[in-house]
JSON list of C-alpha atoms in Angstrom, two decimals:
[
{"chain": "K", "resi": 150, "resn": "UNK", "atom": "CA", "xyz": [0.01, -0.08, 0.44]},
{"chain": "K", "resi": 151, "resn": "UNK", "atom": "CA", "xyz": [1.50, 3.42, -0.78]},
{"chain": "K", "resi": 152, "resn": "UNK", "atom": "CA", "xyz": [2.07, 5.72, 2.15]},
{"chain": "K", "resi": 153, "resn": "UNK", "atom": "CA", "xyz": [1.23, 9.46, 1.99]},
{"chain": "K", "resi": 154, "resn": "UNK", "atom": "CA", "xyz": [3.42, 12.22, 3.15]},
{"chain": "K", "resi": 155, "resn": "UNK", "atom": "CA", "xyz": [3.11, 15.98, 2.42]},
{"chain": "K", "resi": 156, "resn": "UNK", "atom": "CA", "xyz": [6.12, 18.66, 2.81]},
{"chain": "K", "resi": 157, "resn": "UNK", "atom": "CA", "xyz": [5.08, 22.39, 3.18]},
{"chain": "K", "resi": 158, "resn": "UNK", "atom": "CA", "xyz": [7.81, 24.92, 2.15]},
{"chain": "K", "resi": 159, "resn": "UNK", "atom": "CA", "xyz": [8.55, 28.61, 3.49]},
{"chain": "K", "resi": 160, "resn": "UNK", "atom": "CA", "xyz": [5.99, 29.88, 0.77]},
{"chain": "K", "resi": 161, "resn": "UNK", "atom": "CA", "xyz": [3.10, 27.67, 1.74]},
{"chain": "K", "resi": 162, "resn": "UNK", "atom": "CA", "xyz": [3.25, 25.44, -1.29]},
{"chain": "K", "resi": 163, "resn": "UNK", "atom": "CA", "xyz": [2.85, 21.48, -0.48]},
{"chain": "K", "resi": 164, "resn": "UNK", "atom": "CA", "xyz": [4.54, 18.58, -2.11]},
{"chain": "K", "resi": 165, "resn": "UNK", "atom": "CA", "xyz": [2.95, 15.15, -1.42]},
{"chain": "K", "resi": 166, "resn": "UNK", "atom": "CA", "xyz": [5.23, 12.18, -1.80]},
{"chain": "K", "resi": 167, "resn": "UNK", "atom": "CA", "xyz": [3.76, 8.65, -2.53]},
{"chain": "K", "resi": 168, "resn": "UNK", "atom": "CA", "xyz": [5.97, 6.10, -1.15]},
{"chain": "K", "resi": 169, "resn": "UNK", "atom": "CA", "xyz": [5.53, 2.31, -2.21]},
{"chain": "K", "resi": 170, "resn": "UNK", "atom": "CA", "xyz": [6.28, 0.22, 0.67]},
{"chain": "K", "resi": 171, "resn": "UNK", "atom": "CA", "xyz": [6.73, -3.51, 0.83]},
{"chain": "K", "resi": 172, "resn": "UNK", "atom": "CA", "xyz": [8.86, -6.20, 2.52]},
{"chain": "K", "resi": 173, "resn": "UNK", "atom": "CA", "xyz": [11.21, -6.30, -0.36]},
{"chain": "K", "resi": 174, "resn": "UNK", "atom": "CA", "xyz": [11.44, -3.02, -1.66]},
{"chain": "K", "resi": 175, "resn": "UNK", "atom": "CA", "xyz": [11.41, -0.97, 1.68]},
{"chain": "K", "resi": 176, "resn": "UNK", "atom": "CA", "xyz": [11.08, 2.67, -0.08]},
{"chain": "K", "resi": 177, "resn": "UNK", "atom": "CA", "xyz": [10.22, 3.44, -3.56]},
{"chain": "K", "resi": 178, "resn": "UNK", "atom": "CA", "xyz": [9.17, 6.34, -4.44]},
{"chain": "K", "resi": 179, "resn": "UNK", "atom": "CA", "xyz": [5.94, 6.17, -6.51]},
{"chain": "K", "resi": 180, "resn": "UNK", "atom": "CA", "xyz": [4.94, 9.85, -6.95]},
{"chain": "K", "resi": 181, "resn": "UNK", "atom": "CA", "xyz": [5.55, 13.39, -6.16]},
{"chain": "K", "resi": 182, "resn": "UNK", "atom": "CA", "xyz": [3.19, 16.34, -6.49]},
{"chain": "K", "resi": 183, "resn": "UNK", "atom": "CA", "xyz": [3.29, 20.17, -6.00]},
{"chain": "K", "resi": 184, "resn": "UNK", "atom": "CA", "xyz": [0.18, 22.01, -5.42]},
{"chain": "K", "resi": 185, "resn": "UNK", "atom": "CA", "xyz": [0.17, 26.09, -4.91]},
{"chain": "K", "resi": 186, "resn": "UNK", "atom": "CA", "xyz": [-3.24, 27.20, -3.50]},
{"chain": "K", "resi": 187, "resn": "UNK", "atom": "CA", "xyz": [-4.52, 23.57, -3.56]},
{"chain": "K", "resi": 188, "resn": "UNK", "atom": "CA", "xyz": [-4.03, 23.54, -7.46]},
{"chain": "K", "resi": 189, "resn": "UNK", "atom": "CA", "xyz": [-1.53, 20.96, -8.56]},
{"chain": "K", "resi": 190, "resn": "UNK", "atom": "CA", "xyz": [1.35, 22.48, -10.63]},
{"chain": "K", "resi": 191, "resn": "UNK", "atom": "CA", "xyz": [3.85, 20.17, -11.41]},
{"chain": "K", "resi": 192, "resn": "UNK", "atom": "CA", "xyz": [4.11, 16.28, -10.60]},
{"chain": "K", "resi": 193, "resn": "UNK", "atom": "CA", "xyz": [6.08, 13.39, -11.53]},
{"chain": "K", "resi": 194, "resn": "UNK", "atom": "CA", "xyz": [5.08, 9.71, -11.58]},
{"chain": "K", "resi": 195, "resn": "UNK", "atom": "CA", "xyz": [7.15, 6.26, -11.78]},
{"chain": "K", "resi": 196, "resn": "UNK", "atom": "CA", "xyz": [5.71, 3.06, -12.41]},
{"chain": "K", "resi": 197, "resn": "UNK", "atom": "CA", "xyz": [7.76, 0.09, -11.23]},
{"chain": "K", "resi": 198, "resn": "UNK", "atom": "CA", "xyz": [8.11, -3.36, -12.06]},
{"chain": "K", "resi": 199, "resn": "UNK", "atom": "CA", "xyz": [9.65, -5.03, -8.92]},
{"chain": "K", "resi": 200, "resn": "UNK", "atom": "CA", "xyz": [12.28, -2.59, -7.79]},
{"chain": "K", "resi": 201, "resn": "UNK", "atom": "CA", "xyz": [12.81, -1.34, -11.65]},
{"chain": "K", "resi": 202, "resn": "UNK", "atom": "CA", "xyz": [11.13, 1.62, -13.11]},
{"chain": "K", "resi": 203, "resn": "UNK", "atom": "CA", "xyz": [9.27, 0.46, -16.19]},
{"chain": "K", "resi": 204, "resn": "UNK", "atom": "CA", "xyz": [7.80, 4.18, -16.99]},
{"chain": "K", "resi": 205, "resn": "UNK", "atom": "CA", "xyz": [7.87, 7.73, -16.03]},
{"chain": "K", "resi": 206, "resn": "UNK", "atom": "CA", "xyz": [5.19, 10.51, -16.32]},
{"chain": "K", "resi": 207, "resn": "UNK", "atom": "CA", "xyz": [5.16, 14.27, -15.73]},
{"chain": "K", "resi": 208, "resn": "UNK", "atom": "CA", "xyz": [2.08, 16.65, -14.89]},
{"chain": "K", "resi": 209, "resn": "UNK", "atom": "CA", "xyz": [0.94, 18.47, -17.84]},
{"chain": "K", "resi": 210, "resn": "UNK", "atom": "CA", "xyz": [-0.71, 21.89, -16.35]},
{"chain": "K", "resi": 211, "resn": "UNK", "atom": "CA", "xyz": [-2.34, 22.60, -20.01]},
{"chain": "K", "resi": 212, "resn": "UNK", "atom": "CA", "xyz": [-4.52, 19.06, -19.59]},
{"chain": "K", "resi": 213, "resn": "UNK", "atom": "CA", "xyz": [-4.24, 19.03, -16.10]},
{"chain": "K", "resi": 214, "resn": "UNK", "atom": "CA", "xyz": [-3.11, 15.25, -16.21]},
{"chain": "K", "resi": 215, "resn": "UNK", "atom": "CA", "xyz": [-0.25, 13.06, -16.46]},
{"chain": "K", "resi": 216, "resn": "UNK", "atom": "CA", "xyz": [1.93, 12.80, -19.70]},
{"chain": "K", "resi": 217, "resn": "UNK", "atom": "CA", "xyz": [3.62, 9.61, -20.56]},
{"chain": "K", "resi": 218, "resn": "UNK", "atom": "CA", "xyz": [7.52, 10.61, -20.95]},
{"chain": "K", "resi": 219, "resn": "UNK", "atom": "CA", "xyz": [9.18, 7.61, -20.97]},
{"chain": "K", "resi": 220, "resn": "UNK", "atom": "CA", "xyz": [9.09, 3.70, -21.15]},
{"chain": "K", "resi": 221, "resn": "UNK", "atom": "CA", "xyz": [11.73, 1.51, -20.10]},
{"chain": "K", "resi": 222, "resn": "UNK", "atom": "CA", "xyz": [12.15, -2.02, -21.09]},
{"chain": "K", "resi": 223, "resn": "UNK", "atom": "CA", "xyz": [14.52, -4.74, -19.80]},
{"chain": "K", "resi": 224, "resn": "UNK", "atom": "CA", "xyz": [16.61, -7.72, -20.35]},
{"chain": "K", "resi": 225, "resn": "UNK", "atom": "CA", "xyz": [16.47, -10.94, -18.67]},
{"chain": "K", "resi": 226, "resn": "UNK", "atom": "CA", "xyz": [19.82, -9.83, -16.48]},
{"chain": "K", "resi": 227, "resn": "UNK", "atom": "CA", "xyz": [17.82, -6.84, -15.47]},
{"chain": "K", "resi": 228, "resn": "UNK", "atom": "CA", "xyz": [19.87, -4.38, -18.07]},
{"chain": "K", "resi": 229, "resn": "UNK", "atom": "CA", "xyz": [17.95, -1.49, -19.96]},
{"chain": "K", "resi": 230, "resn": "UNK", "atom": "CA", "xyz": [17.39, -3.05, -23.54]},
{"chain": "K", "resi": 231, "resn": "UNK", "atom": "CA", "xyz": [15.15, -0.23, -24.58]},
{"chain": "K", "resi": 232, "resn": "UNK", "atom": "CA", "xyz": [13.66, 3.22, -23.75]},
{"chain": "K", "resi": 233, "resn": "UNK", "atom": "CA", "xyz": [11.22, 5.11, -25.48]},
{"chain": "K", "resi": 234, "resn": "UNK", "atom": "CA", "xyz": [10.97, 9.06, -24.55]},
{"chain": "K", "resi": 235, "resn": "UNK", "atom": "CA", "xyz": [7.74, 10.54, -25.68]},
{"chain": "K", "resi": 236, "resn": "UNK", "atom": "CA", "xyz": [8.71, 14.05, -26.86]},
{"chain": "K", "resi": 237, "resn": "UNK", "atom": "CA", "xyz": [5.06, 14.09, -28.48]},
{"chain": "K", "resi": 238, "resn": "UNK", "atom": "CA", "xyz": [2.93, 11.20, -27.73]},
{"chain": "K", "resi": 239, "resn": "UNK", "atom": "CA", "xyz": [2.45, 10.71, -31.53]},
{"chain": "K", "resi": 240, "resn": "UNK", "atom": "CA", "xyz": [6.32, 10.79, -32.17]},
{"chain": "K", "resi": 241, "resn": "UNK", "atom": "CA", "xyz": [8.44, 8.73, -29.29]},
{"chain": "K", "resi": 242, "resn": "UNK", "atom": "CA", "xyz": [12.12, 8.79, -29.56]},
{"chain": "K", "resi": 243, "resn": "UNK", "atom": "CA", "xyz": [13.47, 5.12, -28.86]},
{"chain": "K", "resi": 244, "resn": "UNK", "atom": "CA", "xyz": [16.72, 4.07, -27.91]},
{"chain": "K", "resi": 245, "resn": "UNK", "atom": "CA", "xyz": [18.06, 0.23, -28.06]},
{"chain": "K", "resi": 246, "resn": "UNK", "atom": "CA", "xyz": [21.06, -0.79, -25.94]},
{"chain": "K", "resi": 247, "resn": "UNK", "atom": "CA", "xyz": [23.36, -3.93, -26.34]},
{"chain": "K", "resi": 248, "resn": "UNK", "atom": "CA", "xyz": [25.61, -5.38, -23.61]},
{"chain": "K", "resi": 249, "resn": "UNK", "atom": "CA", "xyz": [28.50, -7.54, -23.98]},
{"chain": "K", "resi": 250, "resn": "UNK", "atom": "CA", "xyz": [31.28, -8.84, -21.79]},
{"chain": "K", "resi": 251, "resn": "UNK", "atom": "CA", "xyz": [29.16, -11.43, -20.17]},
{"chain": "K", "resi": 252, "resn": "UNK", "atom": "CA", "xyz": [26.21, -8.59, -19.53]},
{"chain": "K", "resi": 253, "resn": "UNK", "atom": "CA", "xyz": [28.63, -6.37, -17.49]},
{"chain": "K", "resi": 254, "resn": "UNK", "atom": "CA", "xyz": [29.17, -3.49, -19.96]},
{"chain": "K", "resi": 255, "resn": "UNK", "atom": "CA", "xyz": [26.80, -1.64, -22.47]},
{"chain": "K", "resi": 256, "resn": "UNK", "atom": "CA", "xyz": [28.75, -1.71, -25.91]},
{"chain": "K", "resi": 257, "resn": "UNK", "atom": "CA", "xyz": [26.55, 0.13, -28.15]},
{"chain": "K", "resi": 258, "resn": "UNK", "atom": "CA", "xyz": [23.96, 2.54, -27.78]},
{"chain": "K", "resi": 259, "resn": "UNK", "atom": "CA", "xyz": [21.13, 3.02, -30.62]},
{"chain": "K", "resi": 260, "resn": "UNK", "atom": "CA", "xyz": [19.00, 5.96, -31.12]},
{"chain": "K", "resi": 261, "resn": "UNK", "atom": "CA", "xyz": [15.81, 5.48, -33.28]},
{"chain": "K", "resi": 262, "resn": "UNK", "atom": "CA", "xyz": [16.16, 2.20, -33.06]},
{"chain": "K", "resi": 263, "resn": "UNK", "atom": "CA", "xyz": [13.66, -0.34, -31.80]},
{"chain": "K", "resi": 264, "resn": "UNK", "atom": "CA", "xyz": [14.67, -3.46, -29.57]},
{"chain": "K", "resi": 265, "resn": "UNK", "atom": "CA", "xyz": [13.16, -5.68, -32.61]},
{"chain": "K", "resi": 266, "resn": "UNK", "atom": "CA", "xyz": [15.03, -3.53, -35.37]},
{"chain": "K", "resi": 267, "resn": "UNK", "atom": "CA", "xyz": [18.16, -4.29, -33.37]},
{"chain": "K", "resi": 268, "resn": "UNK", "atom": "CA", "xyz": [17.52, -7.94, -33.54]},
{"chain": "K", "resi": 269, "resn": "UNK", "atom": "CA", "xyz": [17.41, -7.88, -37.27]},
{"chain": "K", "resi": 270, "resn": "UNK", "atom": "CA", "xyz": [20.53, -5.81, -37.36]},
{"chain": "K", "resi": 271, "resn": "UNK", "atom": "CA", "xyz": [22.42, -8.23, -35.07]},
{"chain": "K", "resi": 272, "resn": "UNK", "atom": "CA", "xyz": [20.78, -11.11, -37.51]},
{"chain": "K", "resi": 273, "resn": "UNK", "atom": "CA", "xyz": [22.07, -9.33, -40.58]},
{"chain": "K", "resi": 274, "resn": "UNK", "atom": "CA", "xyz": [25.65, -9.70, -39.44]},
{"chain": "K", "resi": 275, "resn": "UNK", "atom": "CA", "xyz": [25.30, -13.29, -38.18]},
{"chain": "K", "resi": 276, "resn": "UNK", "atom": "CA", "xyz": [25.26, -12.68, -34.33]},
{"chain": "K", "resi": 277, "resn": "UNK", "atom": "CA", "xyz": [22.89, -12.47, -31.33]},
{"chain": "K", "resi": 278, "resn": "UNK", "atom": "CA", "xyz": [22.95, -10.80, -28.22]},
{"chain": "K", "resi": 279, "resn": "UNK", "atom": "CA", "xyz": [24.18, -14.15, -26.43]},
{"chain": "K", "resi": 280, "resn": "UNK", "atom": "CA", "xyz": [27.26, -13.88, -28.73]},
{"chain": "K", "resi": 281, "resn": "UNK", "atom": "CA", "xyz": [28.21, -10.53, -27.42]},
{"chain": "K", "resi": 282, "resn": "UNK", "atom": "CA", "xyz": [28.33, -11.95, -23.84]},
{"chain": "K", "resi": 283, "resn": "UNK", "atom": "CA", "xyz": [30.43, -14.55, -24.84]},
{"chain": "K", "resi": 284, "resn": "UNK", "atom": "CA", "xyz": [33.99, -13.19, -23.70]},
{"chain": "K", "resi": 285, "resn": "UNK", "atom": "CA", "xyz": [35.65, -15.91, -26.24]},
{"chain": "K", "resi": 286, "resn": "UNK", "atom": "CA", "xyz": [34.36, -13.70, -29.27]},
{"chain": "K", "resi": 287, "resn": "UNK", "atom": "CA", "xyz": [35.58, -10.24, -27.67]},
{"chain": "K", "resi": 288, "resn": "UNK", "atom": "CA", "xyz": [38.29, -9.95, -30.07]},
{"chain": "K", "resi": 289, "resn": "UNK", "atom": "CA", "xyz": [35.57, -9.72, -32.62]},
{"chain": "K", "resi": 290, "resn": "UNK", "atom": "CA", "xyz": [33.43, -7.33, -31.02]},
{"chain": "K", "resi": 291, "resn": "UNK", "atom": "CA", "xyz": [34.75, -4.23, -33.08]},
{"chain": "K", "resi": 292, "resn": "UNK", "atom": "CA", "xyz": [34.31, -5.45, -36.48]},
{"chain": "K", "resi": 293, "resn": "UNK", "atom": "CA", "xyz": [30.51, -6.88, -35.77]},
{"chain": "K", "resi": 294, "resn": "UNK", "atom": "CA", "xyz": [29.61, -3.76, -34.09]},
{"chain": "K", "resi": 295, "resn": "UNK", "atom": "CA", "xyz": [30.94, -1.42, -37.09]},
{"chain": "K", "resi": 296, "resn": "UNK", "atom": "CA", "xyz": [29.12, -3.73, -39.52]},
{"chain": "K", "resi": 297, "resn": "UNK", "atom": "CA", "xyz": [25.99, -2.69, -37.72]},
{"chain": "K", "resi": 298, "resn": "UNK", "atom": "CA", "xyz": [27.06, 0.67, -37.75]},
{"chain": "K", "resi": 299, "resn": "UNK", "atom": "CA", "xyz": [27.25, 0.50, -41.47]},
{"chain": "K", "resi": 300, "resn": "UNK", "atom": "CA", "xyz": [23.61, -0.94, -41.80]},
{"chain": "K", "resi": 301, "resn": "UNK", "atom": "CA", "xyz": [21.77, 2.11, -40.12]},
{"chain": "K", "resi": 302, "resn": "UNK", "atom": "CA", "xyz": [19.62, 4.59, -41.84]},
{"chain": "K", "resi": 303, "resn": "UNK", "atom": "CA", "xyz": [20.22, 8.42, -41.89]},
{"chain": "K", "resi": 304, "resn": "UNK", "atom": "CA", "xyz": [18.08, 9.10, -39.12]},
{"chain": "K", "resi": 305, "resn": "UNK", "atom": "CA", "xyz": [19.50, 6.25, -37.14]},
{"chain": "K", "resi": 306, "resn": "UNK", "atom": "CA", "xyz": [22.69, 6.57, -34.87]},
{"chain": "K", "resi": 307, "resn": "UNK", "atom": "CA", "xyz": [24.86, 4.44, -33.16]},
{"chain": "K", "resi": 308, "resn": "UNK", "atom": "CA", "xyz": [27.78, 5.02, -30.57]},
{"chain": "K", "resi": 309, "resn": "UNK", "atom": "CA", "xyz": [30.28, 1.85, -29.49]},
{"chain": "K", "resi": 310, "resn": "UNK", "atom": "CA", "xyz": [32.27, 1.35, -26.40]},
{"chain": "K", "resi": 311, "resn": "UNK", "atom": "CA", "xyz": [34.81, -1.38, -25.99]},
{"chain": "K", "resi": 312, "resn": "UNK", "atom": "CA", "xyz": [36.58, -2.26, -23.06]},
{"chain": "K", "resi": 313, "resn": "UNK", "atom": "CA", "xyz": [39.85, -3.42, -21.79]},
{"chain": "K", "resi": 314, "resn": "UNK", "atom": "CA", "xyz": [38.18, -5.68, -18.77]},
{"chain": "K", "resi": 315, "resn": "UNK", "atom": "CA", "xyz": [38.36, -4.94, -15.77]},
{"chain": "K", "resi": 316, "resn": "UNK", "atom": "CA", "xyz": [39.99, -1.62, -16.20]},
{"chain": "K", "resi": 317, "resn": "UNK", "atom": "CA", "xyz": [37.64, 0.68, -18.19]},
{"chain": "K", "resi": 318, "resn": "UNK", "atom": "CA", "xyz": [36.61, 1.85, -21.71]},
{"chain": "K", "resi": 319, "resn": "UNK", "atom": "CA", "xyz": [39.62, 0.81, -24.33]},
{"chain": "K", "resi": 320, "resn": "UNK", "atom": "CA", "xyz": [37.90, 2.17, -27.45]},
{"chain": "K", "resi": 321, "resn": "UNK", "atom": "CA", "xyz": [34.90, 4.58, -27.75]},
{"chain": "K", "resi": 322, "resn": "UNK", "atom": "CA", "xyz": [33.69, 4.80, -31.32]},
{"chain": "K", "resi": 323, "resn": "UNK", "atom": "CA", "xyz": [31.22, 8.08, -32.00]},
{"chain": "K", "resi": 324, "resn": "UNK", "atom": "CA", "xyz": [28.33, 8.00, -34.44]},
{"chain": "K", "resi": 325, "resn": "UNK", "atom": "CA", "xyz": [30.18, 9.23, -37.40]},
{"chain": "K", "resi": 326, "resn": "UNK", "atom": "CA", "xyz": [32.74, 6.27, -36.83]},
{"chain": "K", "resi": 327, "resn": "UNK", "atom": "CA", "xyz": [35.74, 8.33, -35.12]},
{"chain": "K", "resi": 328, "resn": "UNK", "atom": "CA", "xyz": [37.39, 6.42, -32.43]},
{"chain": "K", "resi": 329, "resn": "UNK", "atom": "CA", "xyz": [38.91, 7.95, -29.19]},
{"chain": "K", "resi": 330, "resn": "UNK", "atom": "CA", "xyz": [41.57, 5.02, -27.56]},
{"chain": "K", "resi": 331, "resn": "UNK", "atom": "CA", "xyz": [42.04, 5.00, -23.75]},
{"chain": "K", "resi": 332, "resn": "UNK", "atom": "CA", "xyz": [45.74, 3.43, -22.33]},
{"chain": "K", "resi": 333, "resn": "UNK", "atom": "CA", "xyz": [46.00, 1.82, -19.12]},
{"chain": "K", "resi": 334, "resn": "UNK", "atom": "CA", "xyz": [49.13, 1.25, -16.92]},
{"chain": "K", "resi": 335, "resn": "UNK", "atom": "CA", "xyz": [49.82, -2.06, -15.57]},
{"chain": "K", "resi": 336, "resn": "UNK", "atom": "CA", "xyz": [48.03, -1.33, -12.32]},
{"chain": "K", "resi": 337, "resn": "UNK", "atom": "CA", "xyz": [45.02, -0.38, -14.35]},
{"chain": "K", "resi": 338, "resn": "UNK", "atom": "CA", "xyz": [45.00, 3.19, -13.86]},
{"chain": "K", "resi": 339, "resn": "UNK", "atom": "CA", "xyz": [44.36, 5.47, -17.16]},
{"chain": "K", "resi": 340, "resn": "UNK", "atom": "CA", "xyz": [47.37, 6.93, -18.56]},
{"chain": "K", "resi": 341, "resn": "UNK", "atom": "CA", "xyz": [46.39, 8.24, -21.87]},
{"chain": "K", "resi": 342, "resn": "UNK", "atom": "CA", "xyz": [43.51, 9.26, -24.12]},
{"chain": "K", "resi": 343, "resn": "UNK", "atom": "CA", "xyz": [44.33, 9.22, -27.70]},
{"chain": "K", "resi": 344, "resn": "UNK", "atom": "CA", "xyz": [42.42, 10.33, -31.24]},
{"chain": "K", "resi": 345, "resn": "UNK", "atom": "CA", "xyz": [41.50, 8.46, -34.14]},
{"chain": "K", "resi": 346, "resn": "UNK", "atom": "CA", "xyz": [45.10, 8.96, -35.31]},
{"chain": "K", "resi": 347, "resn": "UNK", "atom": "CA", "xyz": [46.60, 7.85, -31.98]},
{"chain": "K", "resi": 348, "resn": "UNK", "atom": "CA", "xyz": [47.88, 11.33, -31.19]},
{"chain": "K", "resi": 349, "resn": "UNK", "atom": "CA", "xyz": [48.07, 11.91, -27.44]},
{"chain": "K", "resi": 350, "resn": "UNK", "atom": "CA", "xyz": [44.53, 14.26, -26.09]},
{"chain": "K", "resi": 351, "resn": "UNK", "atom": "CA", "xyz": [45.38, 13.79, -22.50]},
{"chain": "K", "resi": 352, "resn": "UNK", "atom": "CA", "xyz": [48.22, 12.01, -20.05]},
{"chain": "K", "resi": 353, "resn": "UNK", "atom": "CA", "xyz": [47.89, 11.35, -16.62]},
{"chain": "K", "resi": 354, "resn": "UNK", "atom": "CA", "xyz": [51.02, 10.83, -14.38]},
{"chain": "K", "resi": 355, "resn": "UNK", "atom": "CA", "xyz": [50.77, 9.55, -10.95]},
{"chain": "K", "resi": 356, "resn": "UNK", "atom": "CA", "xyz": [52.96, 11.23, -8.43]},
{"chain": "K", "resi": 357, "resn": "UNK", "atom": "CA", "xyz": [53.08, 9.96, -4.74]},
{"chain": "K", "resi": 358, "resn": "UNK", "atom": "CA", "xyz": [53.55, 12.36, -1.86]},
{"chain": "K", "resi": 359, "resn": "UNK", "atom": "CA", "xyz": [56.94, 14.21, -1.62]},
{"chain": "K", "resi": 360, "resn": "UNK", "atom": "CA", "xyz": [57.98, 13.20, -5.40]}
]
């Protein structure tokens, strides 16, 4: 059962917060509303599946109703696979996400691509989501991801992230296919950032006290 609470600021405006409580998830904010002179002027509402938010709504003062702003879909391991942001209800901006390295790292973020379209793109280059989560294939991740990027339409975009596990990203490829490289020292600390031509953009040097 949601439990209601109310706060009043110095101007007399009130904020109502509904908190969803149960034994598994003790305190999830379900709804927050702002009233001025007993008239609602703002609000945010979140729908959950268990502990995971699956929809986000904001208060529309013109229609005096909540407007659906975003939907979130998850994969079997609880990672975000697709979001739909509703700039207007007739024109949602859909983003899809591909995970790799045993479901630990997001390796590609797509704009104007649905989850179903991503499945088709993966099939077009002969792989699946599971293929990217088999670390035996990680030396071939880059070629497959670039092949997918080349299949996108002008309206679709894709950013690629490759990782030097367990340290961090080793290469980031932007929507235009330009790479930025990240180099780590033997202790896993970031030491250099290089551009697509291997020119050093940033360099980090660790100095100890009194050195």
